[in-house]
XYZ file of C-alpha atoms in Angstrom:
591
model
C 14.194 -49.317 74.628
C 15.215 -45.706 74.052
C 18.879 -47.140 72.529
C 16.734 -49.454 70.335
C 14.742 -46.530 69.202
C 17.667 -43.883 68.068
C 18.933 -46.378 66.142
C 16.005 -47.819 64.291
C 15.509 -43.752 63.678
C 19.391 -44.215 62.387
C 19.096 -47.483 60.291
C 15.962 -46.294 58.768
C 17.707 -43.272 57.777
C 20.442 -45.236 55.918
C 18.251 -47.709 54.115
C 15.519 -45.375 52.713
C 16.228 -42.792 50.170
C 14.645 -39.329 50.817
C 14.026 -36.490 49.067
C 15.280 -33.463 50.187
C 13.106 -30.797 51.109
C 14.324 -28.012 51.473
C 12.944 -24.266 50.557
C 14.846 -21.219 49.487
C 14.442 -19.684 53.250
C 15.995 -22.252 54.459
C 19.855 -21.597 52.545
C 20.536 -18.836 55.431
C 20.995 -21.667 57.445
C 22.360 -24.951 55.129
C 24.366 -22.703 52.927
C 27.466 -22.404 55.487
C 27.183 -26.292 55.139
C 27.002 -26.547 51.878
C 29.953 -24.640 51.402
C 31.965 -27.043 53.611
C 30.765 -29.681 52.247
C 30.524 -30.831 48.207
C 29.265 -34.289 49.041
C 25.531 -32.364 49.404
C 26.031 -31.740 45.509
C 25.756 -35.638 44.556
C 22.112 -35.461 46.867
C 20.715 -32.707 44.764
C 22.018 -33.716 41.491
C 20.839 -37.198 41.892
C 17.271 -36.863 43.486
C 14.217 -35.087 42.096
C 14.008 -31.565 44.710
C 10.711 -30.521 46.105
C 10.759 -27.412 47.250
C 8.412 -25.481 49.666
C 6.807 -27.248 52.501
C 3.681 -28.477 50.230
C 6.155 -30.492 48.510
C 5.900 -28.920 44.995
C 7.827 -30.665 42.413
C 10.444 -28.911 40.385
C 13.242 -29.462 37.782
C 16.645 -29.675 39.069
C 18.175 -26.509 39.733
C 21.911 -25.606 40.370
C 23.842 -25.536 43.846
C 24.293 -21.921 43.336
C 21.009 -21.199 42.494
C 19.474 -22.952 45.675
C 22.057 -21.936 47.832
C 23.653 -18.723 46.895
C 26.890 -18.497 49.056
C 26.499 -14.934 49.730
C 23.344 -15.317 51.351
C 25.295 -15.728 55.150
C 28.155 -13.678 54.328
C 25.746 -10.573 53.841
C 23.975 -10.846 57.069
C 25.605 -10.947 60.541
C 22.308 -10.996 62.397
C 19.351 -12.756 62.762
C 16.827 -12.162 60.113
C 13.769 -12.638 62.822
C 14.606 -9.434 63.636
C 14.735 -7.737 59.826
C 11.572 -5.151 59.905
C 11.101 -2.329 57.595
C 9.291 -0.618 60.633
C 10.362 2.300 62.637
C 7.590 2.260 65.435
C 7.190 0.283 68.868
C 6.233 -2.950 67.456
C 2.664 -4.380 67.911
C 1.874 -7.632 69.637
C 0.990 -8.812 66.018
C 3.989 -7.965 64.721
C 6.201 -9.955 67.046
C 3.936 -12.643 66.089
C 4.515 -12.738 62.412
C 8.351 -12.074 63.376
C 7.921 -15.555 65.336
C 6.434 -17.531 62.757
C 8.784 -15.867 60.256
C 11.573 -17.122 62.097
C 10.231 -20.198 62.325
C 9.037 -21.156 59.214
C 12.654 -19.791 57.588
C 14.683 -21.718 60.743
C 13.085 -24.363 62.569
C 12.320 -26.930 59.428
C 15.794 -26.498 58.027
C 17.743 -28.941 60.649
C 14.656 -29.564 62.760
C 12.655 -32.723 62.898
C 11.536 -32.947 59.267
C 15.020 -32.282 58.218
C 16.471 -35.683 59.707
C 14.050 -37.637 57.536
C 14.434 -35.628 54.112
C 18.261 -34.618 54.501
C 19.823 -37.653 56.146
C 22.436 -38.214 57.966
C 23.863 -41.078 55.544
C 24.234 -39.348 52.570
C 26.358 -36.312 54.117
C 28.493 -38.510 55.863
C 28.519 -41.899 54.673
C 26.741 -44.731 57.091
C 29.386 -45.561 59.048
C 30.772 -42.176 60.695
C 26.987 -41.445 60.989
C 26.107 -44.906 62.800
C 28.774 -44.803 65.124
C 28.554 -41.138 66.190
C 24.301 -41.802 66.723
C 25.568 -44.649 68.570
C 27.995 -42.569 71.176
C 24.890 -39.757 71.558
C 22.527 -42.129 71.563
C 24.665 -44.201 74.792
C 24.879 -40.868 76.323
C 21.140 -40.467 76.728
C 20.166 -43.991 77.590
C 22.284 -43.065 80.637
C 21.029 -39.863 81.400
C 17.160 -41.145 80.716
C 18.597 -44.095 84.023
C 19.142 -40.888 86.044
C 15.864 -39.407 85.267
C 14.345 -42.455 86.531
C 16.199 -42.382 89.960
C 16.941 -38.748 90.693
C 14.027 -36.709 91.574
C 15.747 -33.612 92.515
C 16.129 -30.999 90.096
C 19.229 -29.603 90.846
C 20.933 -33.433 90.926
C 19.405 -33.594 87.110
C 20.580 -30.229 85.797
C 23.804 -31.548 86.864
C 23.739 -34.672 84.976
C 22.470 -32.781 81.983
C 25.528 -30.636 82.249
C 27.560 -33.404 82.449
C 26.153 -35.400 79.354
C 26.638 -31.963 77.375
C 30.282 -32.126 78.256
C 30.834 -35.649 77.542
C 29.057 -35.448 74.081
C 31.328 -32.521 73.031
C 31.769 -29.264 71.759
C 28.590 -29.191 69.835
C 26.698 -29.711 72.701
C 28.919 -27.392 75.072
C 28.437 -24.493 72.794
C 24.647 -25.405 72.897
C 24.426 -25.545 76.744
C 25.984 -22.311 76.472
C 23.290 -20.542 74.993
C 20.073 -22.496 76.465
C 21.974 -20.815 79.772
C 20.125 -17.847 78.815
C 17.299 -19.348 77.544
C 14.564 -18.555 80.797
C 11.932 -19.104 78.415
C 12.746 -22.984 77.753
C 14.588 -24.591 80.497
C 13.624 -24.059 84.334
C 15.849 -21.591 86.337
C 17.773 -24.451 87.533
C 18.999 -25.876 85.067
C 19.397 -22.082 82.937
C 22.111 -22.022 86.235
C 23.791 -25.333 85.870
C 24.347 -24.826 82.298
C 26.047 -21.394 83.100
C 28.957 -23.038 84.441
C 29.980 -24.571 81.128
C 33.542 -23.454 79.849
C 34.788 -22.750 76.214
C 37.746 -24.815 77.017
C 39.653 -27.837 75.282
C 43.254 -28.450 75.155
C 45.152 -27.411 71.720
C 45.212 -29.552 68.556
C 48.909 -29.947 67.316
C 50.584 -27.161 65.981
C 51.706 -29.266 62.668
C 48.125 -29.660 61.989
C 47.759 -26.437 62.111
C 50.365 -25.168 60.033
C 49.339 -27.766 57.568
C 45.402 -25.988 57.439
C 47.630 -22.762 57.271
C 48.786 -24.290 53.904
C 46.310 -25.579 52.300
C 44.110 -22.447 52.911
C 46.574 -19.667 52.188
C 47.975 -21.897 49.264
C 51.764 -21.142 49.805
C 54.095 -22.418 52.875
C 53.875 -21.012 56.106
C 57.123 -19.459 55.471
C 56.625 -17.534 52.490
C 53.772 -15.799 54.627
C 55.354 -15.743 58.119
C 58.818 -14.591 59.404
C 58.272 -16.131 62.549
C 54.997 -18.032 64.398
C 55.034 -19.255 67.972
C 55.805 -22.866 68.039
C 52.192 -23.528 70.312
C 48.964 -21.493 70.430
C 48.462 -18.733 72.611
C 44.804 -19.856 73.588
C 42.987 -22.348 72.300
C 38.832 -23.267 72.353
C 36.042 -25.452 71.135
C 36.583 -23.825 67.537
C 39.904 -22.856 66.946
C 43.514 -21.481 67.797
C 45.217 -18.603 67.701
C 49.074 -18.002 66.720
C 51.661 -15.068 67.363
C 53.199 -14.110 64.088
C 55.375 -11.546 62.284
C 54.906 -10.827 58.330
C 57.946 -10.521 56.440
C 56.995 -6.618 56.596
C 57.900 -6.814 60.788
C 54.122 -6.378 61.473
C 52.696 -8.453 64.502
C 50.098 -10.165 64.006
C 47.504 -12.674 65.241
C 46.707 -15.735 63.037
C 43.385 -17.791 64.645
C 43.465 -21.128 63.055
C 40.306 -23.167 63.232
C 39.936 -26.822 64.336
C 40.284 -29.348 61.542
C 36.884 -30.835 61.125
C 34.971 -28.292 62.904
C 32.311 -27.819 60.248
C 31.592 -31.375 59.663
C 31.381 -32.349 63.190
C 28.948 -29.382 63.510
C 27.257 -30.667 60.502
C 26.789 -33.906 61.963
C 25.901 -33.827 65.362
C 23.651 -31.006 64.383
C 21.293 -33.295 62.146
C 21.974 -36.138 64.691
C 20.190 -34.058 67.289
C 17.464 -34.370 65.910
C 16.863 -37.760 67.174
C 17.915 -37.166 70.555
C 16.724 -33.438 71.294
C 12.900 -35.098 71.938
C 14.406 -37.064 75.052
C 16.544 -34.176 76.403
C 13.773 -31.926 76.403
C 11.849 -34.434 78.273
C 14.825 -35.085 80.830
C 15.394 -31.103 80.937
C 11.066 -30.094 81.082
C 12.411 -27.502 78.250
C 9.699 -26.239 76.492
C 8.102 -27.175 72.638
C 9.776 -24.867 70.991
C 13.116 -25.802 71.932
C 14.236 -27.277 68.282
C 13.330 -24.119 67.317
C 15.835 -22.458 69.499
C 18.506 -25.173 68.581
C 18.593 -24.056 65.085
C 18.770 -20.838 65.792
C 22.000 -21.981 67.901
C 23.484 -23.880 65.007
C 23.047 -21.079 63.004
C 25.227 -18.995 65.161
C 27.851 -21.684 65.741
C 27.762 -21.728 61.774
C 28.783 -18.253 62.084
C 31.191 -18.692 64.247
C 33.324 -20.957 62.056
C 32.720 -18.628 58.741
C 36.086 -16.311 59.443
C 35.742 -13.986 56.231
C 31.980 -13.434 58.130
C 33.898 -12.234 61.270
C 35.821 -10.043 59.980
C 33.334 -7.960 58.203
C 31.648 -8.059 61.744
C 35.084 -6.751 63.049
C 35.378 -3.822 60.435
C 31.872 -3.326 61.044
C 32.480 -2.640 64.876
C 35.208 -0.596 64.354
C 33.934 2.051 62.025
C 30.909 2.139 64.696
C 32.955 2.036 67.833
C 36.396 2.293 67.164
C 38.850 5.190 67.659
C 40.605 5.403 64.269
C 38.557 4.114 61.620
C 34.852 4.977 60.521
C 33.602 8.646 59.882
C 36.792 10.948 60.279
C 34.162 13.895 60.774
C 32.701 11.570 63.672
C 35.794 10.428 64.903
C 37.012 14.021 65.105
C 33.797 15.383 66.790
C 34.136 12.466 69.636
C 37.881 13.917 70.064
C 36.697 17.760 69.959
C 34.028 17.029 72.451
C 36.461 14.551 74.852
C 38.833 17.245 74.943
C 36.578 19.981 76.032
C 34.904 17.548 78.727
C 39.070 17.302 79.615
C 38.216 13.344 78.942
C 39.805 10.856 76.978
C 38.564 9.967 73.859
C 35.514 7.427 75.160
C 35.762 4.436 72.289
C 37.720 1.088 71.891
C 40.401 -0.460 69.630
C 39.527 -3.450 67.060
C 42.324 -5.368 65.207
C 42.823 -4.445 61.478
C 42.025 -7.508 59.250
C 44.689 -8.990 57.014
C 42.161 -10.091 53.762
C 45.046 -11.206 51.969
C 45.718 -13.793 54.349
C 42.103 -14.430 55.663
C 39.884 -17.673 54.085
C 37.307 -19.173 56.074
C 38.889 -21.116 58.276
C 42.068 -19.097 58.868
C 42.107 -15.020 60.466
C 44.541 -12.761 60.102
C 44.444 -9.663 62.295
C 46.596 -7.183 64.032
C 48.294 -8.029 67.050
C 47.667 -5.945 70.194
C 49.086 -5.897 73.121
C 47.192 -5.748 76.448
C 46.773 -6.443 79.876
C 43.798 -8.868 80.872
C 41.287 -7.069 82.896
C 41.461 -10.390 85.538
C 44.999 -9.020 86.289
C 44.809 -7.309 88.932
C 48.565 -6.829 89.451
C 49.554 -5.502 86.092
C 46.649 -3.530 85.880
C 48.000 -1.491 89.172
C 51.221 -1.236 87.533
C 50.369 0.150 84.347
C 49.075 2.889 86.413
C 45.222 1.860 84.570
C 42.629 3.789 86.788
C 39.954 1.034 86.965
C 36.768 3.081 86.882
C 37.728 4.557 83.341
C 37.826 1.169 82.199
C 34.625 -0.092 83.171
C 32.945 3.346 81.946
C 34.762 2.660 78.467
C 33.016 -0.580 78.672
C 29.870 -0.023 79.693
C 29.571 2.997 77.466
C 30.387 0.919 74.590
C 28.013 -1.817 75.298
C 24.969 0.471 76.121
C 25.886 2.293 72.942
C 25.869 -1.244 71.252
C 22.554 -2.198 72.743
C 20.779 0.688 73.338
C 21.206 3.073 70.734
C 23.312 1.362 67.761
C 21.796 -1.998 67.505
C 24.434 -3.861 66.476
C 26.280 -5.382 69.721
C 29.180 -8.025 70.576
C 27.355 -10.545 72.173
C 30.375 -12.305 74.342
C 32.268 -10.231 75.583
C 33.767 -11.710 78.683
C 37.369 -10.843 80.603
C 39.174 -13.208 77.625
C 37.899 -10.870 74.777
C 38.958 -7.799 76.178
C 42.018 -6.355 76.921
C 43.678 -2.920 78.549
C 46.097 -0.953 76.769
C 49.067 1.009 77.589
C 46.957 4.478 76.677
C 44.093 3.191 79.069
C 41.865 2.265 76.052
C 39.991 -1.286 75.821
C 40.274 -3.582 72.655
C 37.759 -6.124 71.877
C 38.338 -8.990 70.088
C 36.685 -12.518 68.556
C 33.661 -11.136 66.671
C 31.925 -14.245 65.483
C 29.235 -14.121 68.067
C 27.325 -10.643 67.356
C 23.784 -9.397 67.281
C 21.528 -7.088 65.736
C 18.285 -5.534 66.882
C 15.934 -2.522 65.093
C 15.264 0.960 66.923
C 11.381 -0.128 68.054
C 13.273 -3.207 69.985
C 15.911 -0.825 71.501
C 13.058 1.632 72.825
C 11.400 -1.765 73.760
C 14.212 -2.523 75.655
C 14.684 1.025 77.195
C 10.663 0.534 78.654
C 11.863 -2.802 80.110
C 14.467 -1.137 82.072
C 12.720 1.914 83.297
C 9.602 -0.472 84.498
C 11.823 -2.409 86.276
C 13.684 0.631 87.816
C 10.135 2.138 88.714
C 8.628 -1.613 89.972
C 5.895 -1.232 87.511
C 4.863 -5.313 87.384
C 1.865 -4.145 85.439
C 3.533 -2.188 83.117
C 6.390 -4.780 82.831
C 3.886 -7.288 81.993
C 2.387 -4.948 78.925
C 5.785 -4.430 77.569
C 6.419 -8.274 77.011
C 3.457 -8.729 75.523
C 3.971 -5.591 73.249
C 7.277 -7.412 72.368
C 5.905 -10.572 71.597
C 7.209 -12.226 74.687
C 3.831 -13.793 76.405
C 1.787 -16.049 74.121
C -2.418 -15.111 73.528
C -4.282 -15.027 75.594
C -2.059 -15.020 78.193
C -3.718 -13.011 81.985
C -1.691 -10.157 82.266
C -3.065 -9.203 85.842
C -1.986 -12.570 86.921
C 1.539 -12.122 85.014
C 2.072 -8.632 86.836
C 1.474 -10.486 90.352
C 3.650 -12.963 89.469
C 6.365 -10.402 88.613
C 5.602 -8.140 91.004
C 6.182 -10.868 93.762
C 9.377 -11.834 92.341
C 10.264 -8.178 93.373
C 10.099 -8.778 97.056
C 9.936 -6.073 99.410
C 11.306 -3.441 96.990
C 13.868 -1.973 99.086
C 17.073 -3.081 97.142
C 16.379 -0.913 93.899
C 19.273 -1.345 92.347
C 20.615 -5.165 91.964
C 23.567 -6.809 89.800
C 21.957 -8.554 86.227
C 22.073 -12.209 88.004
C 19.870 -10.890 90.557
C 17.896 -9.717 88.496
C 17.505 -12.546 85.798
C 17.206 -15.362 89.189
C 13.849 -13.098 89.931
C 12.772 -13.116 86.509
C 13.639 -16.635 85.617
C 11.232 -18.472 87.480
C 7.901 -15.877 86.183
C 9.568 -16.382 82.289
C 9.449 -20.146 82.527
C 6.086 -20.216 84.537
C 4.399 -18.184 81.612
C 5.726 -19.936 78.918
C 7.685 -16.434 77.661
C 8.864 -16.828 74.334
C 12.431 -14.823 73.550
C 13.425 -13.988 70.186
C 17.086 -15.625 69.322
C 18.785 -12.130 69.646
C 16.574 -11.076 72.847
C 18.695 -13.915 74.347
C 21.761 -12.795 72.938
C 21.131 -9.150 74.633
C 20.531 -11.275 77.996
C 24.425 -13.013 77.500
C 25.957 -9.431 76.683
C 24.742 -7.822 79.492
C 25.732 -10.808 81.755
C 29.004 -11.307 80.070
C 29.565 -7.430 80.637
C 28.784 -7.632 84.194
C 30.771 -10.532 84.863
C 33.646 -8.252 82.742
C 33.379 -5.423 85.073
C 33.261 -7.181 88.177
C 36.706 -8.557 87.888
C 37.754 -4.774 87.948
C 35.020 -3.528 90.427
C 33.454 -6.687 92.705
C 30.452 -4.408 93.593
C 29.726 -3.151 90.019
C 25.915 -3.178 89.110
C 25.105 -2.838 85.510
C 21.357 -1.576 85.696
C 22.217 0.782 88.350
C 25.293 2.175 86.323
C 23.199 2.316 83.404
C 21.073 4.819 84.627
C 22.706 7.679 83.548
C 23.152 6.348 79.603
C 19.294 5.691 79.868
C 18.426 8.432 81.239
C 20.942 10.313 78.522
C 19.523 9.224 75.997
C 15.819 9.593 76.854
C 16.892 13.482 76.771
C 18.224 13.396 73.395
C 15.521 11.385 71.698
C 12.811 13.634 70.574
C 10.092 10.846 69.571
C 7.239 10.825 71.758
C 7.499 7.528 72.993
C 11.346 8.374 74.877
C 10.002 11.370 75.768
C 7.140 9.544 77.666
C 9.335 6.421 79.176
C 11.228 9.671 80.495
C 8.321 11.173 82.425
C 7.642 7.827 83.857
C 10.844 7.786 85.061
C 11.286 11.126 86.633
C 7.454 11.735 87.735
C 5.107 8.933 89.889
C 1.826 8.068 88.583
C -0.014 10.870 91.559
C 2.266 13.618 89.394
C 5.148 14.060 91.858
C 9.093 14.466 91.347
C 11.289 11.444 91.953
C 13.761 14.207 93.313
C 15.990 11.554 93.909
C 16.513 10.466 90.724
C 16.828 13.948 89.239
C 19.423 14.951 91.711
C 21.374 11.674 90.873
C 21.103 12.643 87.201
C 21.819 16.233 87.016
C 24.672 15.397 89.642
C 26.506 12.508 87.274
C 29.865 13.611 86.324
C 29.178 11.790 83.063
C 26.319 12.756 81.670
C 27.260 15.606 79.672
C 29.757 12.896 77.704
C 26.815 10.215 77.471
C 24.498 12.787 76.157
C 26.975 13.426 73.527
């Protein structure tokens, strides 16, 4: 029955003609499509548009018009977070953000999309039939399972399994609903956490050929040398070892042929299965909403001449030798005094000459992979520099900066030879204002402090917790998930397994990079523990908090600070003030 519905939902979708409704919002999201794609061009120029969601008819209007090519390339972040305000935000303003974010995202590939942009006139009725037919096979089988496995856990299994077997699409989007508390249950947020980035290499020939045709000239002319196979390989793309003619090393990341049409495709295809996986999974209504979001990201993730204007970006705001010389030199000035290296990270310099959209050319640099233990020891690398270089860069990403790497796990980082880190792939990145930074900063110090009830009031502040939602019975709910208080100080999985369950329970809603934050700070703990098994990120965090509390002047750090260092009855937390006038780093994180 379910088989014989996707595909009535398919064949009706190749025998009726529909007009496309899209809105001008909407090209933030299509337009990386679009670009791929030409055969969209015939669709417009051949139907009547209506444009706007009342379905107001207009006269034709040109591709570049509708959907202006610069409009992704201009914007690595998500633009539910774009605010013109510099306070705390108000529970009405996270509102509007919502339905902002909604009304721009979730129509654009959601369910109204499959009718009025379909499937057979991007892709022709036969690729479209037979891939809905695979997907479609895939979730008769998993709807069987539902019917005979009433454990949870054996289900989040089998839903981690169909996401494999449907492909990288679908990996990449179990990926993120892993940190998505707010729409699947805690179980299967966990199952979905153990999906891996990993497919064997496409031939190099191939490669060299997309080389070609991007660059225009043979691979020789461009290259002295390339390595005859890839030195890793993913979902998306390759990457190559190279010298230019000039004897620089480089790093050449080649991306998979197809890529954007198979994430055109199954991403408009979803939209006929996503009802019955959110049934199998219990995820919540708004989970199209998140998908698109997803897409959108994955569409960044394919757009290379977007990733490296993320990577400049990053290095003139965290790198050592580009950016602000008068910064760079008043980091070195202060280092020096402190009798401390030089506390930032390297970033590959970008080759635009040979860079295109689906082929990045950057510098090559050498490093030892954090996971190895061994060389690490021999290179003489003291560990705990390494880990404060990373967590000092990340905290500065997230807590003061805004603008943050949101992956960045043991295979994008590496150790150098002087002790510094360099980060690399930067087509996964986030943005959030000041008022959601200090937002963030309140989070932390309520947890710190076990304040459920203040907790409670931040999220809804934030937007997190729908109307008329009972905060007393939230802050009971949290502050049970806190058990008996004695472990103050817990690693971020601990902490997201207690807060899981309450997010879910009260139907929290995250904003897209909210969830992004979560994956940083787990992919940064994960990072650090394969240097330092018992490393904790909120507890190492405290000082950077704390730091930057003191050197905020607005009233509202000032206050998170005296609920950190005083109790509600007016008394010292002595402890805490001895740990933070004691911290041998503070004087560098105040900096």
């Amino acid at each position: 029955m379910i088989f014989n519905s996707s595909m009535r939902n398919v064949a009706a979708c190749v025998r009726k003609r529909h007009h496309v409704s899209l809105t001008r919002r909407h090209s933030s999201i299509l337009s990386p499509a679009v670009n791929h794609l030409n055969a969209i061009r015939t669709v417009l120029w051949s139907h009547n548009l209506k444009i706007g969601q009342r379905g107001i008819d207009t006269r034709r209007r040109s591709i570049t018009e509708l959907f202006p090519t610069c409009v992704l390339h201009h914007y690595a972040f998500s633009t539910g977070f774009t605010s013109v305000h510099g306070e705390r935000p108000s529970a009405q303003y996270a509102r509007l953000r919502k339905e902002s974010l909604e009304i721009e995202f979730g129509q654009a590939l959601g369910a109204q999309s499959s009718r009025s942009f379909s499937a057979y006139y991007r892709f022709g009725p036969f690729l479209a039939l037979y891939r809905a037919a695979i997907i479609s096979f895939q979730v008769v089988k998993l709807s069987i399972w539902h019917l005979f496995l009433q454990d949870i856990e054996s289900r989040a299994v089998k839903f981690r399994e169909t996401l494999i077997r449907l492909g990288p699409f679908y990996v990449k989007l179990g990926q993120a609903l892993s940190t998505r508390p707010d729409i699947l249950p805690s179980v299967y947020c966990h199952e979905l956490a153990k999906l891996q980035d990993q497919i064997p290499p496409y031939p190099t020939d191939i490669a060299m050929k997309s080389i070609e045709s991007q660059l225009g000239v043979p691979v020789s002319q461009i290259f002295a040398d390339i390595s005859p196979e890839p030195i890793a390989a993913a979902s998306l793309g390759q990457v190559y070892k190279a010298h230019l003619h000039s004897g620089e090393l480089v790093a050449v990341k080649v991306q998979r042929p197809g890529m954007s049409l198979s994430l055109t495709l199954d991403a408009l295809l979803f939209n006929m299965i996503g009802g019955q996986l959110r049934r199998f999974a219990k995820a919540r209504k708004d989970l199209m909403v998140a998908v698109n979001e997803m897409v959108r990201h994955m569409f960044e993730e394919i757009d290379y001449i977007l990733e490296g204007h993320n990577a400049e970006r990053f290095a003139s705001l965290y790198g050592c030798y580009t950016g602000s010389e008068q910064g760079s030199q008043e980091r070195r000035s202060t280092a020096v005094k402190l009798g401390k290296k030089e506390n930032c990270v390297k970033v590959p310099k970008i080759y635009w000459n040979l860079t295109r959209k689906a082929v990045l050319t950057m510098e090559w640099i050498d490093g030892i992979k954090l996971t190895d233990a061994d060389r690490l020891k021999k290179a003489l690398l003291n560990r705990k520099e390494l880990i404060d270089q990373g967590l000092y860069c990340s905290l500065r990403q997230l807590l003061e900066v805004g603008f943050f790497h949101a992956d960045p796990h043991p295979g994008n980082l590496v150790a150098t030879d002087d002790g510094s880190l360099a980060y690399f792939d930067f087509g996964m990145m986030g943005e959030i204002p000041r008022h959601y930074r200090v937002g963030l900063i309140q989070v932390l110090v309520h947890f710190v402090n076990r304040d459920s009830l203040g907790l409670a009031n931040d999220f809804l502040s934030l937007g997190f917790l729908p109307d008329g939602v009972d905060i007393q019975s939230v802050s009971n709910a949290l502050q049970a998930s806190f058990g008996d208080g004695t472990r103050q100080s817990q690693d971020f999985q601990g902490i997201m397994n207690q807060l899981y369950d309450v997010m879910y329970e009260f139907n929290f809603s995250l904003p897209p990079d909210y969830a992004l934050v979560i994956r940083a700070l787990g992919s940064l703990e994960g990072t650090a523990k394969a240097l330092d098994p018992e490393f904790k990120v909120v507890e190492s965090s405290y000082p950077f908090v704390v730091a930057r509390l003191l050197a905020d002047p607005h009233p509202d750090m000032r206050k998170i600070l005296g609920e950190l260092l005083i109790r509600n009855d007016g008394s010292i937390r002595w402890n805490r003030l001895e740990r933070l006038v004691g911290h041998p780093f503070l004087p560098f994180f105040c900096f």
